[in-house]
PDB file of C-alpha atoms and ligand atoms in Angstrom:
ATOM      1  CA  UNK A   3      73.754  41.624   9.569  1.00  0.00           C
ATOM      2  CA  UNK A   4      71.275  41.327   6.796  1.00  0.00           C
ATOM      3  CA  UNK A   5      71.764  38.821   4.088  1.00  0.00           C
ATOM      4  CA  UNK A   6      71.453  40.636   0.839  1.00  0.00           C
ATOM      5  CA  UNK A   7      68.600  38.902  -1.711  1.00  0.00           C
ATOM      6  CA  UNK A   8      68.711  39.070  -4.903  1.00  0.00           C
ATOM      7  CA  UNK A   9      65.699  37.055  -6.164  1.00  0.00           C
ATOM      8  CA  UNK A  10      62.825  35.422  -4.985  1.00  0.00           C
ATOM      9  CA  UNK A  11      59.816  33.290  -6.548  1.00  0.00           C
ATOM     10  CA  UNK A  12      56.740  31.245  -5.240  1.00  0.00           C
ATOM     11  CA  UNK A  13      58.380  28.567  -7.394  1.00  0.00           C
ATOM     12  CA  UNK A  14      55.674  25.862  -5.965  1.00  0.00           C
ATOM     13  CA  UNK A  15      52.545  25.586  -4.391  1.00  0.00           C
ATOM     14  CA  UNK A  16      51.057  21.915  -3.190  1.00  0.00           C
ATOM     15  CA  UNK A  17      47.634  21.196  -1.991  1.00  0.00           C
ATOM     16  CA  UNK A  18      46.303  18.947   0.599  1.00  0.00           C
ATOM     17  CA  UNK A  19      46.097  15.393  -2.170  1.00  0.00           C
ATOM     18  CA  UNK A  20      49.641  16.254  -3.624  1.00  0.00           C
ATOM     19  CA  UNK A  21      52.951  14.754  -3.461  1.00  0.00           C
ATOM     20  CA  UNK A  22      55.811  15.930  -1.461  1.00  0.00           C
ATOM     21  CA  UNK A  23      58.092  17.143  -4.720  1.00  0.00           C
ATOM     22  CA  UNK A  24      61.970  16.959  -4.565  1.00  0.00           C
ATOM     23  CA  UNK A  25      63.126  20.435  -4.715  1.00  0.00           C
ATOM     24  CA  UNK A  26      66.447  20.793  -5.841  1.00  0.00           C
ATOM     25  CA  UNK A  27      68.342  22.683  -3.399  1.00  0.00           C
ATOM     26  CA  UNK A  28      67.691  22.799   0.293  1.00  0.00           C
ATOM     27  CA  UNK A  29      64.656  23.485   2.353  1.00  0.00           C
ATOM     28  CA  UNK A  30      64.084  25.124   5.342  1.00  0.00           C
ATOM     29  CA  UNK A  31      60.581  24.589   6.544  1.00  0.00           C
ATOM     30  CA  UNK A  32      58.349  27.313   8.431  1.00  0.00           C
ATOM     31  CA  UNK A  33      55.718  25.456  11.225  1.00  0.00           C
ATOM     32  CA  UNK A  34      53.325  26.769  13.837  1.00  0.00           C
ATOM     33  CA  UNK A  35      49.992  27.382  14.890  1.00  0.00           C
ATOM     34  CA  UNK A  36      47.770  29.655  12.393  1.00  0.00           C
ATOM     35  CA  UNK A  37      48.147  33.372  12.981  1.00  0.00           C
ATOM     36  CA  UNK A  38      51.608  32.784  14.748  1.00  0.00           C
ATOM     37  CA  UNK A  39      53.374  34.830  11.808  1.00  0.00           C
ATOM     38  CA  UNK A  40      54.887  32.301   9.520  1.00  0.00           C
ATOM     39  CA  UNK A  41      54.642  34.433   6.573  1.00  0.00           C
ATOM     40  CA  UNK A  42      55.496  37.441   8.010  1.00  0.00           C
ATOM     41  CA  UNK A  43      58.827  35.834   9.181  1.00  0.00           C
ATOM     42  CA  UNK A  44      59.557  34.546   5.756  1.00  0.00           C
ATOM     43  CA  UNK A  45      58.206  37.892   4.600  1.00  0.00           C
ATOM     44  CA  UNK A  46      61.040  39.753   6.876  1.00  0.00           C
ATOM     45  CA  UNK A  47      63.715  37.134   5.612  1.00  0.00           C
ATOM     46  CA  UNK A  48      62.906  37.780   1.668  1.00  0.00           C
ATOM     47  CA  UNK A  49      62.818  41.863   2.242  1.00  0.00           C
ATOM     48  CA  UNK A  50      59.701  41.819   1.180  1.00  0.00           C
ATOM     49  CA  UNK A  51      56.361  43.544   2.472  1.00  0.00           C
ATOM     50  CA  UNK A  52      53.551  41.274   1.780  1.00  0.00           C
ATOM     51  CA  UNK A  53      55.084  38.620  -0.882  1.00  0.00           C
ATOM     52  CA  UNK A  54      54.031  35.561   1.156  1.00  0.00           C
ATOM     53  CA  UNK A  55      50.427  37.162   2.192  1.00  0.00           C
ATOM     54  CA  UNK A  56      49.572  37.469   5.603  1.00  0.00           C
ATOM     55  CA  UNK A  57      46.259  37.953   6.995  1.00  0.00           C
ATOM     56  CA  UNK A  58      44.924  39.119  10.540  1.00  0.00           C
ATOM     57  CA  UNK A  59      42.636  36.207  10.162  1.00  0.00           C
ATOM     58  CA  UNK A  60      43.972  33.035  10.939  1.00  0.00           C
ATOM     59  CA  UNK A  61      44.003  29.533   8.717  1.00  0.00           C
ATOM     60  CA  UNK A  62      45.766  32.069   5.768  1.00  0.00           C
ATOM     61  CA  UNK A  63      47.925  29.880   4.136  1.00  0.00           C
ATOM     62  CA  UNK A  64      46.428  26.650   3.589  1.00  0.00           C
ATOM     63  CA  UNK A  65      48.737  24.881   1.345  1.00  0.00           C
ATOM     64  CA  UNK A  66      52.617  24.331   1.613  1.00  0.00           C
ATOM     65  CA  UNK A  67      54.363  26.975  -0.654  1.00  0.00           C
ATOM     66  CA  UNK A  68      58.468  26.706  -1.601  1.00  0.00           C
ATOM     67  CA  UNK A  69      59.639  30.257  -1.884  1.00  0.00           C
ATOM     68  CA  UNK A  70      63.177  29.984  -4.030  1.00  0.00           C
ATOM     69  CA  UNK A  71      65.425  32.383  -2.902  1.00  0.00           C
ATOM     70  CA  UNK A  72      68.953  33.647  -4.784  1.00  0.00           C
ATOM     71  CA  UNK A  73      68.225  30.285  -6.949  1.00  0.00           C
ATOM     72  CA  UNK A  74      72.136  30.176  -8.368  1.00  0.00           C
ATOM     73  CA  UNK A  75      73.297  33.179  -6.417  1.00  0.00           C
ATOM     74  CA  UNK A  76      76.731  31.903  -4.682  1.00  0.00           C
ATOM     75  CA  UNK A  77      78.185  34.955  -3.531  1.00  0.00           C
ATOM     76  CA  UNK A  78      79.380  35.424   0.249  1.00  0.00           C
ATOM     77  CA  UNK A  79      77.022  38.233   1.197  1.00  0.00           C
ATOM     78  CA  UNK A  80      74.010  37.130  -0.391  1.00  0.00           C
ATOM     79  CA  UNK A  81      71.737  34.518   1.522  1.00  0.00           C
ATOM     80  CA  UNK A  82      71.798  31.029   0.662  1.00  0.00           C
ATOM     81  CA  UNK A  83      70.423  29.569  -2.403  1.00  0.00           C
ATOM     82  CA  UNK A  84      67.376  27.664  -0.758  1.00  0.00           C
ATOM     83  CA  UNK A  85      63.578  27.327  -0.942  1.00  0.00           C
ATOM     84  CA  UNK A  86      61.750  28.689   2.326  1.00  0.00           C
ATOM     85  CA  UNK A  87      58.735  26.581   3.031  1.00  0.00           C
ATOM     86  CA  UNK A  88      55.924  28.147   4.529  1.00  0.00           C
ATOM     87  CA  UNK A  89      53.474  25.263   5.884  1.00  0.00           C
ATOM     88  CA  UNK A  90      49.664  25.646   6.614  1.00  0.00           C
ATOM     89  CA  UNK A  91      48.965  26.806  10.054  1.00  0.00           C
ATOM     90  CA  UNK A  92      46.905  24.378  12.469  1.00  0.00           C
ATOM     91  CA  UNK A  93      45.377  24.547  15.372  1.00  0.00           C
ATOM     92  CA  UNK A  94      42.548  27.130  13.553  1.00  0.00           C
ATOM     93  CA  UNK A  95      39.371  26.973  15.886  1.00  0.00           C
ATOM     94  CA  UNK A  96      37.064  27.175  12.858  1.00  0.00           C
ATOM     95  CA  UNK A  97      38.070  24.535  10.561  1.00  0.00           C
ATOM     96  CA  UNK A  98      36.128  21.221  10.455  1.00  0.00           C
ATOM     97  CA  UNK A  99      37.788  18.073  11.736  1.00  0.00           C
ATOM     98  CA  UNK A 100      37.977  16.028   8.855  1.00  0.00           C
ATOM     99  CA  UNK A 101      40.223  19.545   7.579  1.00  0.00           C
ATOM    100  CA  UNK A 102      42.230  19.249  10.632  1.00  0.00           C
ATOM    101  CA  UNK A 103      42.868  15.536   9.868  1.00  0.00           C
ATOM    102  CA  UNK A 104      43.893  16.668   6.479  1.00  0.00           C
ATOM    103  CA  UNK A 105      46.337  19.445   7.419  1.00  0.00           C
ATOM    104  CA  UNK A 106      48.143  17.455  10.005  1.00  0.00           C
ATOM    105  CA  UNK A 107      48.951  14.677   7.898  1.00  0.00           C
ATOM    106  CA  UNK A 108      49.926  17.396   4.813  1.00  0.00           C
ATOM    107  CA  UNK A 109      52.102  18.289   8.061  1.00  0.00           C
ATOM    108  CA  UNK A 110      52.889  14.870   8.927  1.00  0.00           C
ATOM    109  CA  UNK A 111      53.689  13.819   5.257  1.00  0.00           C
ATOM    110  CA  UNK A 112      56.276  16.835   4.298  1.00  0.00           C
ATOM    111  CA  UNK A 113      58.337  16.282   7.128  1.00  0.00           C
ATOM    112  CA  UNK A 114      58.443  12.617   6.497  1.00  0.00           C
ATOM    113  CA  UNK A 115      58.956  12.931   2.535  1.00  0.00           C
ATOM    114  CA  UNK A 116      61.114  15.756   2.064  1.00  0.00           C
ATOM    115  CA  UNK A 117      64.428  14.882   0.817  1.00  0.00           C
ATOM    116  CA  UNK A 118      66.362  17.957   1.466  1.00  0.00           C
ATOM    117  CA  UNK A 119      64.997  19.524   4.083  1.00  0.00           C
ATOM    118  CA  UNK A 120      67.909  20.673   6.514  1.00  0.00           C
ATOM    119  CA  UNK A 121      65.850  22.552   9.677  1.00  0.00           C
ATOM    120  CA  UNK A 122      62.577  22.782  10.818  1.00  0.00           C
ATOM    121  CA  UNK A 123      61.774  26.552  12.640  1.00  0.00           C
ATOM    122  CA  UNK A 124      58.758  25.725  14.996  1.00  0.00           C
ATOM    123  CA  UNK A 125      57.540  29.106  15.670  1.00  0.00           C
ATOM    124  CA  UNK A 126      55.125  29.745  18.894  1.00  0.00           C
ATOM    125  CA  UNK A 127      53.650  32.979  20.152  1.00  0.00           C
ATOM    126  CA  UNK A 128      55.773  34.764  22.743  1.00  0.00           C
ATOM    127  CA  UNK A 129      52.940  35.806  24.229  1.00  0.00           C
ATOM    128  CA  UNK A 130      51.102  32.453  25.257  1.00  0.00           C
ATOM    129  CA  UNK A 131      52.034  28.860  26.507  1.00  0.00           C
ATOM    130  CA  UNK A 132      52.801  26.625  23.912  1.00  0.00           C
ATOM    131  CA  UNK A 133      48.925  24.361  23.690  1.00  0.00           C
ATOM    132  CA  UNK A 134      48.592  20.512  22.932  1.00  0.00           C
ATOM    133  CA  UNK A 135      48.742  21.049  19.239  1.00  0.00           C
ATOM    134  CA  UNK A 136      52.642  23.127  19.517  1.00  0.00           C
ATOM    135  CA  UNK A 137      53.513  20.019  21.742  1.00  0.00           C
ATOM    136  CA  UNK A 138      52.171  17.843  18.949  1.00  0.00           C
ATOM    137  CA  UNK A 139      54.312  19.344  16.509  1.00  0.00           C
ATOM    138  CA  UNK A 140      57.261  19.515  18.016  1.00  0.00           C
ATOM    139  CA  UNK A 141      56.836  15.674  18.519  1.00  0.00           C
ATOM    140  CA  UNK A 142      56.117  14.769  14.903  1.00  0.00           C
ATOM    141  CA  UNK A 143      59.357  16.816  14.122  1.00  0.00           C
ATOM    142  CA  UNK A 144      61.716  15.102  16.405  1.00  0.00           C
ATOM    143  CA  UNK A 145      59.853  11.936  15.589  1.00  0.00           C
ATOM    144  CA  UNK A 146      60.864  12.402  11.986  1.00  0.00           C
ATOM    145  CA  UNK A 147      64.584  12.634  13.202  1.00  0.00           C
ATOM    146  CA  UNK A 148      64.684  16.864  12.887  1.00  0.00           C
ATOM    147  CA  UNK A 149      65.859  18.849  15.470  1.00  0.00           C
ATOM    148  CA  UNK A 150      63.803  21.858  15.337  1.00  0.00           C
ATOM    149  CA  UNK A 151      65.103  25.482  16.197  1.00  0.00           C
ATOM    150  CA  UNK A 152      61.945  27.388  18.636  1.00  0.00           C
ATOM    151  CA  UNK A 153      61.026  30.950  17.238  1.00  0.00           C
ATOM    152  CA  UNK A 154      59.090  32.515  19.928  1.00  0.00           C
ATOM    153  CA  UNK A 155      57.011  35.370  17.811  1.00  0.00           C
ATOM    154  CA  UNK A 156      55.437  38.951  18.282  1.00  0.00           C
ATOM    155  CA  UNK A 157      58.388  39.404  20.612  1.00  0.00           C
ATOM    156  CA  UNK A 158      57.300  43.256  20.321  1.00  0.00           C
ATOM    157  CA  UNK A 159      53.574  42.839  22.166  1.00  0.00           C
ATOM    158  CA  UNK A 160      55.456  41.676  25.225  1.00  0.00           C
ATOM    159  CA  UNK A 161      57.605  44.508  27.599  1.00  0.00           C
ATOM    160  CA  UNK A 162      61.508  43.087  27.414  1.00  0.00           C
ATOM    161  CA  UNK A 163      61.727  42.601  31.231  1.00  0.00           C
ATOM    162  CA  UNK A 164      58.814  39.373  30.185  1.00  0.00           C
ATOM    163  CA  UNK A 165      61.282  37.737  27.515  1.00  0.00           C
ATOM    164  CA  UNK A 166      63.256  35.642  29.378  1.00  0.00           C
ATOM    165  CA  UNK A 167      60.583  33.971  31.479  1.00  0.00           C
ATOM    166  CA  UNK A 168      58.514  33.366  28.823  1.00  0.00           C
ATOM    167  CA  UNK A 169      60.915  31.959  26.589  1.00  0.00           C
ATOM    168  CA  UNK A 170      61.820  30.190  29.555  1.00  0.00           C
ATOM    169  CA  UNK A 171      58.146  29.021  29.940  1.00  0.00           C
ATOM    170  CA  UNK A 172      57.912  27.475  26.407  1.00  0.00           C
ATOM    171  CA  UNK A 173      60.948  25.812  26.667  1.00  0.00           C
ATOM    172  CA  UNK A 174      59.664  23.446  29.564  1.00  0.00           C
ATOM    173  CA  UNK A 175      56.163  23.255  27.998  1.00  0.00           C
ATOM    174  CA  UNK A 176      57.626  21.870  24.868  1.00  0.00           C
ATOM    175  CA  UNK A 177      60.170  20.346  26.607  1.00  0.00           C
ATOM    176  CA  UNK A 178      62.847  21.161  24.280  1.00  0.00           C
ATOM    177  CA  UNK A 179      65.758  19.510  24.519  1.00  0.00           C
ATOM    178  CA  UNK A 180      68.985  20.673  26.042  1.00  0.00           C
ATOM    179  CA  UNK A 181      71.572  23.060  23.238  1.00  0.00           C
ATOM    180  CA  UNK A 182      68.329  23.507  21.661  1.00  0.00           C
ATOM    181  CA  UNK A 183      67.469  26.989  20.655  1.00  0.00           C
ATOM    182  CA  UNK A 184      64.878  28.974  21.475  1.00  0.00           C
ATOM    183  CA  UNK A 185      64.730  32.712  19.784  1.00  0.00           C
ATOM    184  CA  UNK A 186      62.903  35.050  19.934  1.00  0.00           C
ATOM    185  CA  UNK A 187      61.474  37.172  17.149  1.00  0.00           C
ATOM    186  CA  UNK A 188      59.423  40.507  16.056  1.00  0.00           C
ATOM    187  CA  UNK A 189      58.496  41.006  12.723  1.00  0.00           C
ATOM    188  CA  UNK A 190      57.567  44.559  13.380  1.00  0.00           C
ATOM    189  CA  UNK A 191      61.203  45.976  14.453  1.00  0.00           C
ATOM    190  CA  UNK A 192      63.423  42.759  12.643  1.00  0.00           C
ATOM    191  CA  UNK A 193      64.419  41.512  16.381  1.00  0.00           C
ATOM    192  CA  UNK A 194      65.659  38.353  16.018  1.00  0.00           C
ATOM    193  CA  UNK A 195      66.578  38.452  12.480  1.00  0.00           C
ATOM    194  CA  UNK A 196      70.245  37.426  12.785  1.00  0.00           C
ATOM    195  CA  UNK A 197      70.217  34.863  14.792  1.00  0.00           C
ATOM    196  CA  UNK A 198      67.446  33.080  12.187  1.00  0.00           C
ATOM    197  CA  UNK A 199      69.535  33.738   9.294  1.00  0.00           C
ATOM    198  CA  UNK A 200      72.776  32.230  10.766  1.00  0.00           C
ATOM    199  CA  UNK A 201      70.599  28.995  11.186  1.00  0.00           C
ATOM    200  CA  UNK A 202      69.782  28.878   8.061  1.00  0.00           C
ATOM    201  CA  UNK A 203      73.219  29.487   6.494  1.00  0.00           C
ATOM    202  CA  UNK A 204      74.669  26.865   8.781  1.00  0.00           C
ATOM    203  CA  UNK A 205      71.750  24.529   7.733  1.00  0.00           C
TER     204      UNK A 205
HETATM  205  P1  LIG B 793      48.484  31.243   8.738  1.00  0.00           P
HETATM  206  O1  LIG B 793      48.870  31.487   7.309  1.00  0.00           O
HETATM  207  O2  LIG B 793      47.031  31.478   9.012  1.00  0.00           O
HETATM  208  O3  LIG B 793      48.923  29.915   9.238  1.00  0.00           O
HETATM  209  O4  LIG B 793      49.202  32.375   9.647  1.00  0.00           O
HETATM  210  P2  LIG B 793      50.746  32.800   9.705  1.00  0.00           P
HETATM  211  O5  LIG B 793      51.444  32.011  10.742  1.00  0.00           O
HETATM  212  O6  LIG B 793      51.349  32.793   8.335  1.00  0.00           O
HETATM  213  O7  LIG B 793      50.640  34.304  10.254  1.00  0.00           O
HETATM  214  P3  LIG B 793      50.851  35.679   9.480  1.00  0.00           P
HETATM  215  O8  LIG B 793      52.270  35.862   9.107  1.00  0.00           O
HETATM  216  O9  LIG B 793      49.821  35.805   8.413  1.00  0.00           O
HETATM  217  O10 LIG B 793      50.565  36.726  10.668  1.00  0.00           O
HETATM  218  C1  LIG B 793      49.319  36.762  11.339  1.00  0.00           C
HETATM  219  C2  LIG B 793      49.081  38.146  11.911  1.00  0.00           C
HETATM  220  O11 LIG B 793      50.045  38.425  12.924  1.00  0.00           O
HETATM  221  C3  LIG B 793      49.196  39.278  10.893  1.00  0.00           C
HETATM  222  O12 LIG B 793      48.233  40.253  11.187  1.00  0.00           O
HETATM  223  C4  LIG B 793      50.601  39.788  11.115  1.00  0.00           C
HETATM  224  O13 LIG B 793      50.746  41.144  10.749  1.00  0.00           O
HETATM  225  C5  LIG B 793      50.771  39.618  12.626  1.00  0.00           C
HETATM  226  N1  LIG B 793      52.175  39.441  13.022  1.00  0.00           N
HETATM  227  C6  LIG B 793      53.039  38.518  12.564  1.00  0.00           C
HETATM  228  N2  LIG B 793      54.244  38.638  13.148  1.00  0.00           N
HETATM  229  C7  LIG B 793      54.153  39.678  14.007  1.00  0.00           C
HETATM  230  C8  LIG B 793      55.069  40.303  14.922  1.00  0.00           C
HETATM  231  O14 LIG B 793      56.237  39.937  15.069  1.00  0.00           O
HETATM  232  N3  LIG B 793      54.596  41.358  15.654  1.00  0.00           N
HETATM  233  C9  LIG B 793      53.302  41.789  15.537  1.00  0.00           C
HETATM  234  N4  LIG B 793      52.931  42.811  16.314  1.00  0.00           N
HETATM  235  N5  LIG B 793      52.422  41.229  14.695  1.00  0.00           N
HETATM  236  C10 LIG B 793      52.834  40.189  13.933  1.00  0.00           C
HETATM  237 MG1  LIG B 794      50.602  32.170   6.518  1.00  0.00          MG
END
């Protein structure tokens, strides 16, 4: 299953001093380290190549941006009308502390302020232990009463006979809590795909 799109628009952009707006449909929000493939994830979920841009350099996209998908589209097989919120990455090595500060409490701020948002994806890299800054997040969201869903990314860099440990691995690093779930993900073959978009149509 693919869900079918039918339109899609960067219908907001906010910076680092704005307010958290109040979209008007829901919001499913996009988290994770810099470089993790946030974009490319909403990129796979829009059909679209390079839409939200994606860079092999981290710290990318530096601003939250509200991607409106289907906006009035009601019919079965299309995805939900929603806005898919891509949020800056963090944890990027070269970015100056007092821009760290910023970003976190950009972070910190949208999850606190947004009135519709309905799930949080926290995505990690399949590849690597979730560090101090994943655990960090995955605190603020619970903290702000969201249960988040785990994407565990690049799922095709890894051979399939690693999946299960290392999904296994982030789980307990995280310490995700039990019914939780954890998927994993590759942008490059789709992998994954389903399993996001029943979240969000559930959401
Ligand atoms: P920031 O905007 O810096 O926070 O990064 P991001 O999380 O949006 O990452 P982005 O989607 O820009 O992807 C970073 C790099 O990883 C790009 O070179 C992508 O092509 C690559 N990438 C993303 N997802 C996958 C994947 O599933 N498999 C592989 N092999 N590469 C991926
Ligand atoms: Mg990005």
């Amino acid at each position: 299953m693919s869900m079918k799109i039918r339109s899609v628009d960067l219908e907001k952009v906010i910076g680092i001093t704005s307010q958290v707006p109040v979209m008007e449909t829901k919001e499913i929000a996009f988290a994770g380290r810099s470089n993790v493939g946030k974009s490319s994830l909403i990129n796979a979920l829009m059909n679209r190549k390079n839409y939200a841009r994606t860079s092999e350099r981290p710290g990318k996209t530096q601003t939250i941006n509200y991607y409106r998908i289907n906006k009035g589209c009601t019919e079965e097989e299309f995805a939900p009308d929603c806005y898919l919120v891509d949020l800056p990455g963090y944890g990027f090595a070269k970015t100056a502390l007092s821009e760290k500060e910023k970003w976190g409490g950009m972070i910190e701020n949208y999850l606190h302020h947004s009135e519709n948002l309905r799930t949080v994806f926290l995505l990690v890299d399949i590849r690597h232990e979730p560090n101090e800054h994943d655990c960090m997040m995955h605190d603020w969201i619970l903290a702000n009463g969201m249960d988040p869903v785990i994407i565990a990314t690049k799922k095709d860099k890894i051979n399939r006979s690693q999946v299960t440990k290392n999904l296994n691995i982030i789980r307990s690093k995280l310490k995700v809590k039990d019914g939780t779930p954890v998927l994993a993900f590759s942008a490059l073959s789709k992998e994954g795909l389903d399993e996001i978009w029943k979240v969000i149509k559930d959401a």
